[in-house]
PDB file of C-alpha atoms and ligand atoms in Angstrom:
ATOM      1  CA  UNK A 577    -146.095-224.649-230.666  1.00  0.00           C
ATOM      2  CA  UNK A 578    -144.316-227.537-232.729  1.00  0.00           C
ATOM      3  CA  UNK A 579    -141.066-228.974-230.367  1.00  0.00           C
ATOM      4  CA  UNK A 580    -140.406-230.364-234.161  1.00  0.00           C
ATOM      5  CA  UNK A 581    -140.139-226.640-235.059  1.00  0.00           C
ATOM      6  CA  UNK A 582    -137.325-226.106-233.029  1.00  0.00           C
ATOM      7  CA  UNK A 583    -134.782-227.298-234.779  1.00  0.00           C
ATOM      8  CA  UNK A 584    -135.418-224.243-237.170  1.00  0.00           C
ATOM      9  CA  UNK A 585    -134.425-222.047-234.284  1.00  0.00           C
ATOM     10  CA  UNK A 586    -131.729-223.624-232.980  1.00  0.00           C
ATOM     11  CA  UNK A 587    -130.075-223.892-236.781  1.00  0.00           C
ATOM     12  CA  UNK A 588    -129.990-219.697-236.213  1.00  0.00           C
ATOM     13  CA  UNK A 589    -128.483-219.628-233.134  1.00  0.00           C
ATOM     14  CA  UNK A 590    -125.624-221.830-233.971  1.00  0.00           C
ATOM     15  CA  UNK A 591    -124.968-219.622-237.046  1.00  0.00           C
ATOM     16  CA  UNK A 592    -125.528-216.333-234.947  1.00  0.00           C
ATOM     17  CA  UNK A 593    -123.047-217.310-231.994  1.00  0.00           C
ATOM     18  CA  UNK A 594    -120.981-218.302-235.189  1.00  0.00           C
ATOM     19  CA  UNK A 595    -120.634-215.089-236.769  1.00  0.00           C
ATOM     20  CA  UNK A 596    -120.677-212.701-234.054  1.00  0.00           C
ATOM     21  CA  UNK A 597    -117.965-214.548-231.792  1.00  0.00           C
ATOM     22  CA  UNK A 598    -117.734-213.251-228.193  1.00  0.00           C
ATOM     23  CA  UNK A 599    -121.183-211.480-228.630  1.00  0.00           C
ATOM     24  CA  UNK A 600    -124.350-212.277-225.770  1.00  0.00           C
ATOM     25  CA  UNK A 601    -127.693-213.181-227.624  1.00  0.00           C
ATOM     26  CA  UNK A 602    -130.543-213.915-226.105  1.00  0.00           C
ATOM     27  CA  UNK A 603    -134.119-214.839-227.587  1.00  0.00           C
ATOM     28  CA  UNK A 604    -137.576-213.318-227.617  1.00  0.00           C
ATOM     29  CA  UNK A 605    -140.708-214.839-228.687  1.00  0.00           C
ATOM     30  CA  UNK A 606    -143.334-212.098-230.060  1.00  0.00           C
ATOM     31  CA  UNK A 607    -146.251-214.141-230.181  1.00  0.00           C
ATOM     32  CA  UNK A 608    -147.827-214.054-226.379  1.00  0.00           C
ATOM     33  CA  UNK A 609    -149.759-217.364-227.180  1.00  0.00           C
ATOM     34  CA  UNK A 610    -146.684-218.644-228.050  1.00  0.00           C
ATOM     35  CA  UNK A 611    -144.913-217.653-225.063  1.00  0.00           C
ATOM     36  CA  UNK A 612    -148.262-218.635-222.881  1.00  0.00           C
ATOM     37  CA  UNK A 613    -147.470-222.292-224.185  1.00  0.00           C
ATOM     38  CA  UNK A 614    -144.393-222.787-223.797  1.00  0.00           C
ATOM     39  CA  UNK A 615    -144.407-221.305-220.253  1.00  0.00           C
ATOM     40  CA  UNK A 616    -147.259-224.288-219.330  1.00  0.00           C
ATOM     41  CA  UNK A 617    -143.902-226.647-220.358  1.00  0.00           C
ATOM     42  CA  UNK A 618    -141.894-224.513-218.097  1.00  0.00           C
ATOM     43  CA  UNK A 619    -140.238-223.090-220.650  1.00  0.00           C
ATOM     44  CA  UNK A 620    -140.209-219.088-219.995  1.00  0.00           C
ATOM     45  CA  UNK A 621    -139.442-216.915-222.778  1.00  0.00           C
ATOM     46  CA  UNK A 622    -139.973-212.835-222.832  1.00  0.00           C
ATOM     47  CA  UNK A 623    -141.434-210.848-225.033  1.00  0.00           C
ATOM     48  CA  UNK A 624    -138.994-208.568-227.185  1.00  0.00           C
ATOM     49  CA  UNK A 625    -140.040-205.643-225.154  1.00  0.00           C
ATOM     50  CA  UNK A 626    -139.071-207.443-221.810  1.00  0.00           C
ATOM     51  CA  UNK A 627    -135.429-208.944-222.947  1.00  0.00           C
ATOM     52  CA  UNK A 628    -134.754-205.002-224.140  1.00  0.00           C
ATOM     53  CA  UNK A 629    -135.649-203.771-220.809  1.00  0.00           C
ATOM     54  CA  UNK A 630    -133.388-206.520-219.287  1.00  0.00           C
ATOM     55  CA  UNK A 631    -130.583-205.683-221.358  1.00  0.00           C
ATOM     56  CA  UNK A 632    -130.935-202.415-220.335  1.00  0.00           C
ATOM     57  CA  UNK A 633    -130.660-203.205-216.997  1.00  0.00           C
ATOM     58  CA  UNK A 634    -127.954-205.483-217.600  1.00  0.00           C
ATOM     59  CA  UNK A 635    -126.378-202.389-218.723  1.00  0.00           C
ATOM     60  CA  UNK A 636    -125.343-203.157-222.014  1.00  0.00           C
ATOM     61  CA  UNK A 637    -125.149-200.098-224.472  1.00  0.00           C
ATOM     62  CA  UNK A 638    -125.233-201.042-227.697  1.00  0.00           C
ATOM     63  CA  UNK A 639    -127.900-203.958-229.280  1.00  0.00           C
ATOM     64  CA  UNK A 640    -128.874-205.703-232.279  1.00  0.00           C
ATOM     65  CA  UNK A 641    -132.180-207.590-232.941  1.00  0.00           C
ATOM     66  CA  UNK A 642    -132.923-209.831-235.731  1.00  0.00           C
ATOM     67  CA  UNK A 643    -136.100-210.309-236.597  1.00  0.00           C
ATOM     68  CA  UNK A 644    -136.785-213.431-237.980  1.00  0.00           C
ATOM     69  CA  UNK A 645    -139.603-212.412-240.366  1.00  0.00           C
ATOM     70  CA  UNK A 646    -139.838-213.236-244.005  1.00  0.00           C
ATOM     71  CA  UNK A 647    -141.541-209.845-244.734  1.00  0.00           C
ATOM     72  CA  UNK A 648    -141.294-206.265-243.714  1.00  0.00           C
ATOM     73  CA  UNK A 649    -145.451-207.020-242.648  1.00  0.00           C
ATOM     74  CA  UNK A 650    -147.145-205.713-239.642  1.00  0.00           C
ATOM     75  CA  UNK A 651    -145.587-207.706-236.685  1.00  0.00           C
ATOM     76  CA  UNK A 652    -141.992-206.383-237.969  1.00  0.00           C
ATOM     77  CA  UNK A 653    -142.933-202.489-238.408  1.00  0.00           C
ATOM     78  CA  UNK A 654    -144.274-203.517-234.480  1.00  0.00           C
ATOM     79  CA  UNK A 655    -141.046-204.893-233.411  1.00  0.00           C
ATOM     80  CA  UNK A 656    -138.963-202.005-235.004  1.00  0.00           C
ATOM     81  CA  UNK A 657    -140.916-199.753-233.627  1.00  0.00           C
ATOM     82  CA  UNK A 658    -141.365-201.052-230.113  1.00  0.00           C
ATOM     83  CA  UNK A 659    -137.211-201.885-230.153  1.00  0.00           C
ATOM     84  CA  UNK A 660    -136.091-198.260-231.413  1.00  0.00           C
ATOM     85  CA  UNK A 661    -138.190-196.422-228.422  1.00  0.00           C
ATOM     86  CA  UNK A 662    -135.171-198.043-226.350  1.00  0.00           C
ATOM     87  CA  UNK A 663    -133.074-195.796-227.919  1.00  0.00           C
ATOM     88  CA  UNK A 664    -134.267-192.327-226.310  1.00  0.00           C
ATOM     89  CA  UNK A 665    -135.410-193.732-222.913  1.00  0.00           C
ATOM     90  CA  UNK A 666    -133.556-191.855-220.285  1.00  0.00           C
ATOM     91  CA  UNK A 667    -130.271-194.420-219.406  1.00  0.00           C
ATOM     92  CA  UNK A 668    -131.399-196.285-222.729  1.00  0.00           C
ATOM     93  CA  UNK A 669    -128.882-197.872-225.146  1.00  0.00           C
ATOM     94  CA  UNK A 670    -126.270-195.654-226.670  1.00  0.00           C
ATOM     95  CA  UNK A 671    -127.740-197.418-230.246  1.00  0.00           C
ATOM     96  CA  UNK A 672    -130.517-199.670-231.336  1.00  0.00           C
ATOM     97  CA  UNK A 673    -130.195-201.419-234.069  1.00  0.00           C
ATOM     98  CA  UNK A 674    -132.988-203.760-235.899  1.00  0.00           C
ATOM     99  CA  UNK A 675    -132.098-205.603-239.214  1.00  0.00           C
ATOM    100  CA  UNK A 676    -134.563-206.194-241.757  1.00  0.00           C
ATOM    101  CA  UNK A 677    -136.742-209.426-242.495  1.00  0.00           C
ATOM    102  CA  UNK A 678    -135.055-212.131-244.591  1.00  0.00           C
ATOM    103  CA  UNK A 679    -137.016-210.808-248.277  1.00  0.00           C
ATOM    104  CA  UNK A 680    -135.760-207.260-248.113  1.00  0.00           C
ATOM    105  CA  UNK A 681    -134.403-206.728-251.537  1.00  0.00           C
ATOM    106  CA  UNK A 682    -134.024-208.236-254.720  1.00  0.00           C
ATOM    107  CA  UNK A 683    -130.133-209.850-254.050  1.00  0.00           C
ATOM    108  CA  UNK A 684    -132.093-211.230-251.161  1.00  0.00           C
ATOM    109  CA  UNK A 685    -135.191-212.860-253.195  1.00  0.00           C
ATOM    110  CA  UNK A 686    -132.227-214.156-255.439  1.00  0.00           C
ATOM    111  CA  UNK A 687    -129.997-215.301-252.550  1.00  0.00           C
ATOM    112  CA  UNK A 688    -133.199-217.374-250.819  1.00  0.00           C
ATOM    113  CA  UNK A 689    -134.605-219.026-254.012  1.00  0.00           C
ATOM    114  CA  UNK A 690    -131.009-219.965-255.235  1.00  0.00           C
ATOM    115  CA  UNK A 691    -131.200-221.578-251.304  1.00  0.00           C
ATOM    116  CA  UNK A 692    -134.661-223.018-251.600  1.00  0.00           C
ATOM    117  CA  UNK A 693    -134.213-224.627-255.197  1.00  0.00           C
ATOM    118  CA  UNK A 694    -131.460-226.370-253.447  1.00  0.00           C
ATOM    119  CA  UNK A 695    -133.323-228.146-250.976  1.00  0.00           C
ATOM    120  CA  UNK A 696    -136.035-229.578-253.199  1.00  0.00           C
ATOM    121  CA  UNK A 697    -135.843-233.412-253.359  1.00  0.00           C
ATOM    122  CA  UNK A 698    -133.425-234.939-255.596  1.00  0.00           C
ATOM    123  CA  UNK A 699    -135.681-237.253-256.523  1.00  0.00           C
ATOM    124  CA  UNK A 700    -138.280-234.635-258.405  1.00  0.00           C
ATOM    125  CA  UNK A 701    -138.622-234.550-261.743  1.00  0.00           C
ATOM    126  CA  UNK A 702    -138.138-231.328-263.818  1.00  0.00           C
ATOM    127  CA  UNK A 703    -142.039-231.949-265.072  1.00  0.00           C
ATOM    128  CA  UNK A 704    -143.278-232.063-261.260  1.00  0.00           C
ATOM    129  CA  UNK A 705    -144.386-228.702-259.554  1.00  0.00           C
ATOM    130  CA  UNK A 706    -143.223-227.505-256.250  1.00  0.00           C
ATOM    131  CA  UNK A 707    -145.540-225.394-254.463  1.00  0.00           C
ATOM    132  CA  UNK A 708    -143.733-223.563-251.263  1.00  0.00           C
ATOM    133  CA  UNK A 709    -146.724-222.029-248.969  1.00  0.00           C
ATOM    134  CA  UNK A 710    -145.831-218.798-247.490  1.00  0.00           C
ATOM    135  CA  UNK A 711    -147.697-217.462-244.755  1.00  0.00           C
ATOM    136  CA  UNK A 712    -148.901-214.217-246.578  1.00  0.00           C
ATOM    137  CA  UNK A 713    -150.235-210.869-244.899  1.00  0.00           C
ATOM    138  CA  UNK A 714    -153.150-208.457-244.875  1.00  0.00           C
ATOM    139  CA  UNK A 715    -150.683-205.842-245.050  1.00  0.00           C
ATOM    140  CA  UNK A 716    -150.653-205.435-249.193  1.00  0.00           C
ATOM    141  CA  UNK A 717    -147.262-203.635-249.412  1.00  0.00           C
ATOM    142  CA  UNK A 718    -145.548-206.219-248.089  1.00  0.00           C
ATOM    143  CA  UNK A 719    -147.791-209.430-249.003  1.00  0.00           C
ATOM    144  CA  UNK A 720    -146.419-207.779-252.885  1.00  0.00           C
ATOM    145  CA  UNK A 721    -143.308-209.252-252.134  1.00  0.00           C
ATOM    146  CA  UNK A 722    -144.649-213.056-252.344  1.00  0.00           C
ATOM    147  CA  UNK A 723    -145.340-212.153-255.979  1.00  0.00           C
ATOM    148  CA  UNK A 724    -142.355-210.755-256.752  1.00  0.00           C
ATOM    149  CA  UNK A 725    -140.657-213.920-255.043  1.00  0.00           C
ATOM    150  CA  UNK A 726    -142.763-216.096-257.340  1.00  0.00           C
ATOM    151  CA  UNK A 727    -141.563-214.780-260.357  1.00  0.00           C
ATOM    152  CA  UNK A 728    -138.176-215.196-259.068  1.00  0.00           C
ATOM    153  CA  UNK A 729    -138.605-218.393-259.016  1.00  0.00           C
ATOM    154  CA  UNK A 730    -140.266-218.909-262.154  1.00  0.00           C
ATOM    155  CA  UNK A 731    -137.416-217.668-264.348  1.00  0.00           C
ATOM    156  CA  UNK A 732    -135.274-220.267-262.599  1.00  0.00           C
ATOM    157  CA  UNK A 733    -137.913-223.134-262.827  1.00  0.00           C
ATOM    158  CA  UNK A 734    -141.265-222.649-264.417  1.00  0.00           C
ATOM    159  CA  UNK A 735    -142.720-225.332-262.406  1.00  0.00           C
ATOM    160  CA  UNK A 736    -142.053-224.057-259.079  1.00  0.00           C
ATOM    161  CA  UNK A 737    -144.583-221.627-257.524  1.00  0.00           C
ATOM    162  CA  UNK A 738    -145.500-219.251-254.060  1.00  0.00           C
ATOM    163  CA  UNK A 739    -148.687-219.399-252.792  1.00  0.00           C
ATOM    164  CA  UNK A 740    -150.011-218.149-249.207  1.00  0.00           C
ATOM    165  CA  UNK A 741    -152.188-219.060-246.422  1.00  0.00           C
ATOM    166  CA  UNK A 742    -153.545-215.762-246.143  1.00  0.00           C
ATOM    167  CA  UNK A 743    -152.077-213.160-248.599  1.00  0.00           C
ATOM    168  CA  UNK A 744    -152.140-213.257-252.659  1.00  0.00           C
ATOM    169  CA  UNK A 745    -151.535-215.162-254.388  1.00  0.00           C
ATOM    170  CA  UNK A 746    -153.457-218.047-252.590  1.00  0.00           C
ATOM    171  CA  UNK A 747    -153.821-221.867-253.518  1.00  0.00           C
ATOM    172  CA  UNK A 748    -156.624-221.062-255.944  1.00  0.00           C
ATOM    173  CA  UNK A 749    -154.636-218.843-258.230  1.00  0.00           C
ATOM    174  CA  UNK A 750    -151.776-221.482-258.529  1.00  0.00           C
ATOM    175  CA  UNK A 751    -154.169-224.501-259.202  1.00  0.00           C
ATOM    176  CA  UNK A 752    -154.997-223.353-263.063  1.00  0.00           C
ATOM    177  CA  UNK A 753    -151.123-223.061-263.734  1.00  0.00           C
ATOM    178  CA  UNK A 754    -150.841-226.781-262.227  1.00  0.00           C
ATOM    179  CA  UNK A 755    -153.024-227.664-264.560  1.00  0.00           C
ATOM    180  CA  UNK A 756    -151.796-225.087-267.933  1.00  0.00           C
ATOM    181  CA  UNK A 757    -148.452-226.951-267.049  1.00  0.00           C
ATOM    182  CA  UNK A 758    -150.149-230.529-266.849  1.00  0.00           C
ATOM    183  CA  UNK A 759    -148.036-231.714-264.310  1.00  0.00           C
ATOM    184  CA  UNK A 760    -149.334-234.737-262.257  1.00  0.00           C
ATOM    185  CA  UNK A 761    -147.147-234.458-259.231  1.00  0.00           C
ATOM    186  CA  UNK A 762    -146.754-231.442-256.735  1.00  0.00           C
ATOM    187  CA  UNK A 763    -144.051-230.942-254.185  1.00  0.00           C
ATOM    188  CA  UNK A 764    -145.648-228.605-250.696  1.00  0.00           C
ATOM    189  CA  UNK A 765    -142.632-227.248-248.863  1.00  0.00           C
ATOM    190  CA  UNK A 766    -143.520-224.594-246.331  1.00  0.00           C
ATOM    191  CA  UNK A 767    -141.695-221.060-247.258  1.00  0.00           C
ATOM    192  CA  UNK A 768    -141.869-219.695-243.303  1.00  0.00           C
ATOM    193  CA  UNK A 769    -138.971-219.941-241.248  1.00  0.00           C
ATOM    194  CA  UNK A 770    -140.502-223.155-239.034  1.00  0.00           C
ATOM    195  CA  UNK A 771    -142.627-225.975-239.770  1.00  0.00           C
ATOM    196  CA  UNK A 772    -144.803-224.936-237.998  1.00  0.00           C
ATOM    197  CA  UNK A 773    -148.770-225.378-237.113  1.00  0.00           C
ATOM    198  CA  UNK A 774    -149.435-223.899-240.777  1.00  0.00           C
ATOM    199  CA  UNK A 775    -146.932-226.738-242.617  1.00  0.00           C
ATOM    200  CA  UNK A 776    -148.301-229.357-240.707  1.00  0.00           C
ATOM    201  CA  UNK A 777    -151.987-228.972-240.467  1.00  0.00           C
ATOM    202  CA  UNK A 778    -152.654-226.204-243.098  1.00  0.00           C
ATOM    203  CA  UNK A 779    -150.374-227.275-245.589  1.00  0.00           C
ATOM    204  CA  UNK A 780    -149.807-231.086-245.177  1.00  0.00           C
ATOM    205  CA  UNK A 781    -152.728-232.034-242.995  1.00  0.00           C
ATOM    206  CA  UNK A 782    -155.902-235.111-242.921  1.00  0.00           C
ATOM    207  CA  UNK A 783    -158.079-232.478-242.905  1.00  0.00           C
ATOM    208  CA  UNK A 784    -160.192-231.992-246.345  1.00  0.00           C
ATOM    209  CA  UNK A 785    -159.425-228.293-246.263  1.00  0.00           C
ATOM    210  CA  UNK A 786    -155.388-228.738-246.387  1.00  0.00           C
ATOM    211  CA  UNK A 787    -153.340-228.147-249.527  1.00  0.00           C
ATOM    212  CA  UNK A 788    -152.580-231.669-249.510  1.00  0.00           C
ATOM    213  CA  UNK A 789    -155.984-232.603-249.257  1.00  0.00           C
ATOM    214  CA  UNK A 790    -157.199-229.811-252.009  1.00  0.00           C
ATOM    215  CA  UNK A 791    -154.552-230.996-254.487  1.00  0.00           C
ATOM    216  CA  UNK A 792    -155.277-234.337-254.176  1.00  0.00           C
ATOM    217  CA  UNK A 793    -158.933-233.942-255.004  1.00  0.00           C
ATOM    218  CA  UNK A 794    -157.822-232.314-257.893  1.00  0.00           C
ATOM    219  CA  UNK A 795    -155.846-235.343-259.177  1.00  0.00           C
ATOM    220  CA  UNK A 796    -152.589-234.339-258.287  1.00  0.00           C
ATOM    221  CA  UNK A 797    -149.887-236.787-256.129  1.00  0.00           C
ATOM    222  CA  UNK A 798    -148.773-234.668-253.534  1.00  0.00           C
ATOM    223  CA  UNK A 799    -145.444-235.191-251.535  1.00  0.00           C
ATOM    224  CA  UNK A 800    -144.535-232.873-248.748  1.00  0.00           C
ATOM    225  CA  UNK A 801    -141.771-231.981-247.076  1.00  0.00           C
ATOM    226  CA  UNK A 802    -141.927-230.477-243.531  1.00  0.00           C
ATOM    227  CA  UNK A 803    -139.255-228.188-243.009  1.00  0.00           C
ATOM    228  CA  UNK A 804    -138.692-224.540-242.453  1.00  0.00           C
ATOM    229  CA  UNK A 805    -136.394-222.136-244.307  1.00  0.00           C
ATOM    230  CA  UNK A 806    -134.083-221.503-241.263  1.00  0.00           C
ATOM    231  CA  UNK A 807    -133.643-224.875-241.495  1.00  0.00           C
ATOM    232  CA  UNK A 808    -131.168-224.439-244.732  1.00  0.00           C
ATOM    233  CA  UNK A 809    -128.128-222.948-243.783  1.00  0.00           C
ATOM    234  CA  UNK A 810    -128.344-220.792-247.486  1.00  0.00           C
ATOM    235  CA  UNK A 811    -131.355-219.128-246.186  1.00  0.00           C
ATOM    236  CA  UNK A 812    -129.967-218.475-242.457  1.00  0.00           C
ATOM    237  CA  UNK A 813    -126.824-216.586-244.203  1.00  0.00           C
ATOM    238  CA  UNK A 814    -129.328-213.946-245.699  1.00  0.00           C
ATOM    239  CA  UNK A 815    -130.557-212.917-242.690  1.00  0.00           C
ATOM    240  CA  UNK A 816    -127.025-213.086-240.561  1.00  0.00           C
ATOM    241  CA  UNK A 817    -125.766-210.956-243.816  1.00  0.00           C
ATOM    242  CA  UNK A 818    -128.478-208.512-242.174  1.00  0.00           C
ATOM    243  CA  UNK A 819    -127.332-208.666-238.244  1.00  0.00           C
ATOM    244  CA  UNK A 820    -123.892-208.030-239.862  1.00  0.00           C
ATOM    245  CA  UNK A 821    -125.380-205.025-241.550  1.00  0.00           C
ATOM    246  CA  UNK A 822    -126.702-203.610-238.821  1.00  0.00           C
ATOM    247  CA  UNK A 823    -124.371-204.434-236.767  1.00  0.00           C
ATOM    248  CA  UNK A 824    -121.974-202.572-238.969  1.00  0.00           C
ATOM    249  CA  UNK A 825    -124.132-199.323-238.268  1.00  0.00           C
ATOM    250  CA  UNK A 826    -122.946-199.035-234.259  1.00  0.00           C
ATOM    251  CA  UNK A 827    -121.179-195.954-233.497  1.00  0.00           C
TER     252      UNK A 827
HETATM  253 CO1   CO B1171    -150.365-217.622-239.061  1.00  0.00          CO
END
């Protein structure tokens, strides 16, 4: 809903087209209200389920989807399931593939905070927190993994934390460790793949309920930075390292 946000998307296909020379891709947007907006622009996008069927009629026999999720959460197991039911359809693809999110193992959490750390300002100081907001999930199995991602993170750089707009651990379970550390300045850096509604408004909005806002009552200078994680090419390779994977699996 951001045209800002774009660029995020546009960094993946670039690297896509890249890698996979001489191969068609095409996008899908999941989210309908997403879709609904962009169509009032004129900008028509399908669903997932819609480019599939297209494909299909398009005859082509053998596909590859990459999700662009962070987490293996609800809206992925959706997707994967939705995409493999292409597979037995009568005149359906010879094979289906889907690759998995961008935090899908522990070379992966590695791989994307190594990427992350990177991007941080030069100008922060070793004694001034980062906090990266991640969008977090209902679904606990895979809202674990924004834990496990903050420790990574932690045994790089102690001062450098995960917190999420709607999962654990949330804003109020980092702000006693901001002040254990007794740092006086925080970074925000959104950790979704676009900077998005959430980075802007939830994250680095006016609006007294924003992180910005919330950390800055607290005493804290806050300085954000508005970009997503497919915006750094480190981060895009993880989940293009996943296409390949799958892609790998065609018979
Ligand atoms: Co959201």
């Amino acid at each position: 809903s951001v045209p800002e946000a774009q660029q995020a998307l546009d960094q993946v296909d670039v690297m896509v087209r890249k890698a996979f020379p001489g191969v068609d891709v095409r996008w899908a947007y999941t989210s309908k209200i997403i879709r609904k907006k962009l169509a009032q622009q004129g900008k028509i996008f399908d669903s997932p389920e819609t480019a599939l069927a297209k494909l299909m009629d398009d005859g082509y026999t053998h596909v590859a989807v990459l999700p662009l999720h962070t987490i293996p959460g609800r809206e992925f197991h959706e997707l994967s399931q939705n995409a493999h039911l292409f597979g037995p359809m009568a005149a359906g693809f010879q094979s289906i593939l889907v690759a998995s999110p961008l935090l899908s193992s522990h070379e992966d959490m590695t791989q994307v905070a190594k990427g992350m750390l990177q991007h941080i300002p030069k100008e922060r100081k070793a004694d001034e927190a980062v906090v990266l907001m991640g969008h977090g999930t209902e679904h606990h199995p895979a809202d674990a993994i924004y834990l496990a991602m903050n420790q990574v993170f932690q045994e790089v750089d102690r001062n450098v934390f995960v917190a999420t707009v709607e999962g654990y651990p949330s804003l109020d379970d980092v702000l006693p460790k901001l002040r254990e550390q007794k740092v006086k300045t925080v970074y925000l850096m959104p950790f979704m793949a676009v900077a998005g509604d959430h980075a802007r408004n939830d994250m680095a909005g006016a609006e007294p309920d924003s992180w910005k806002s919330i950390l800055e009552k607290n005493g804290y200078n806050v300085k954000v930075v508005l970009k997503g994680t497919a915006e750094y090419p480190e981060i895009v390779d993880v989940w293009v390292k996943h296409l390949q994977s799958a892609y790998s699996h065609f018979e």
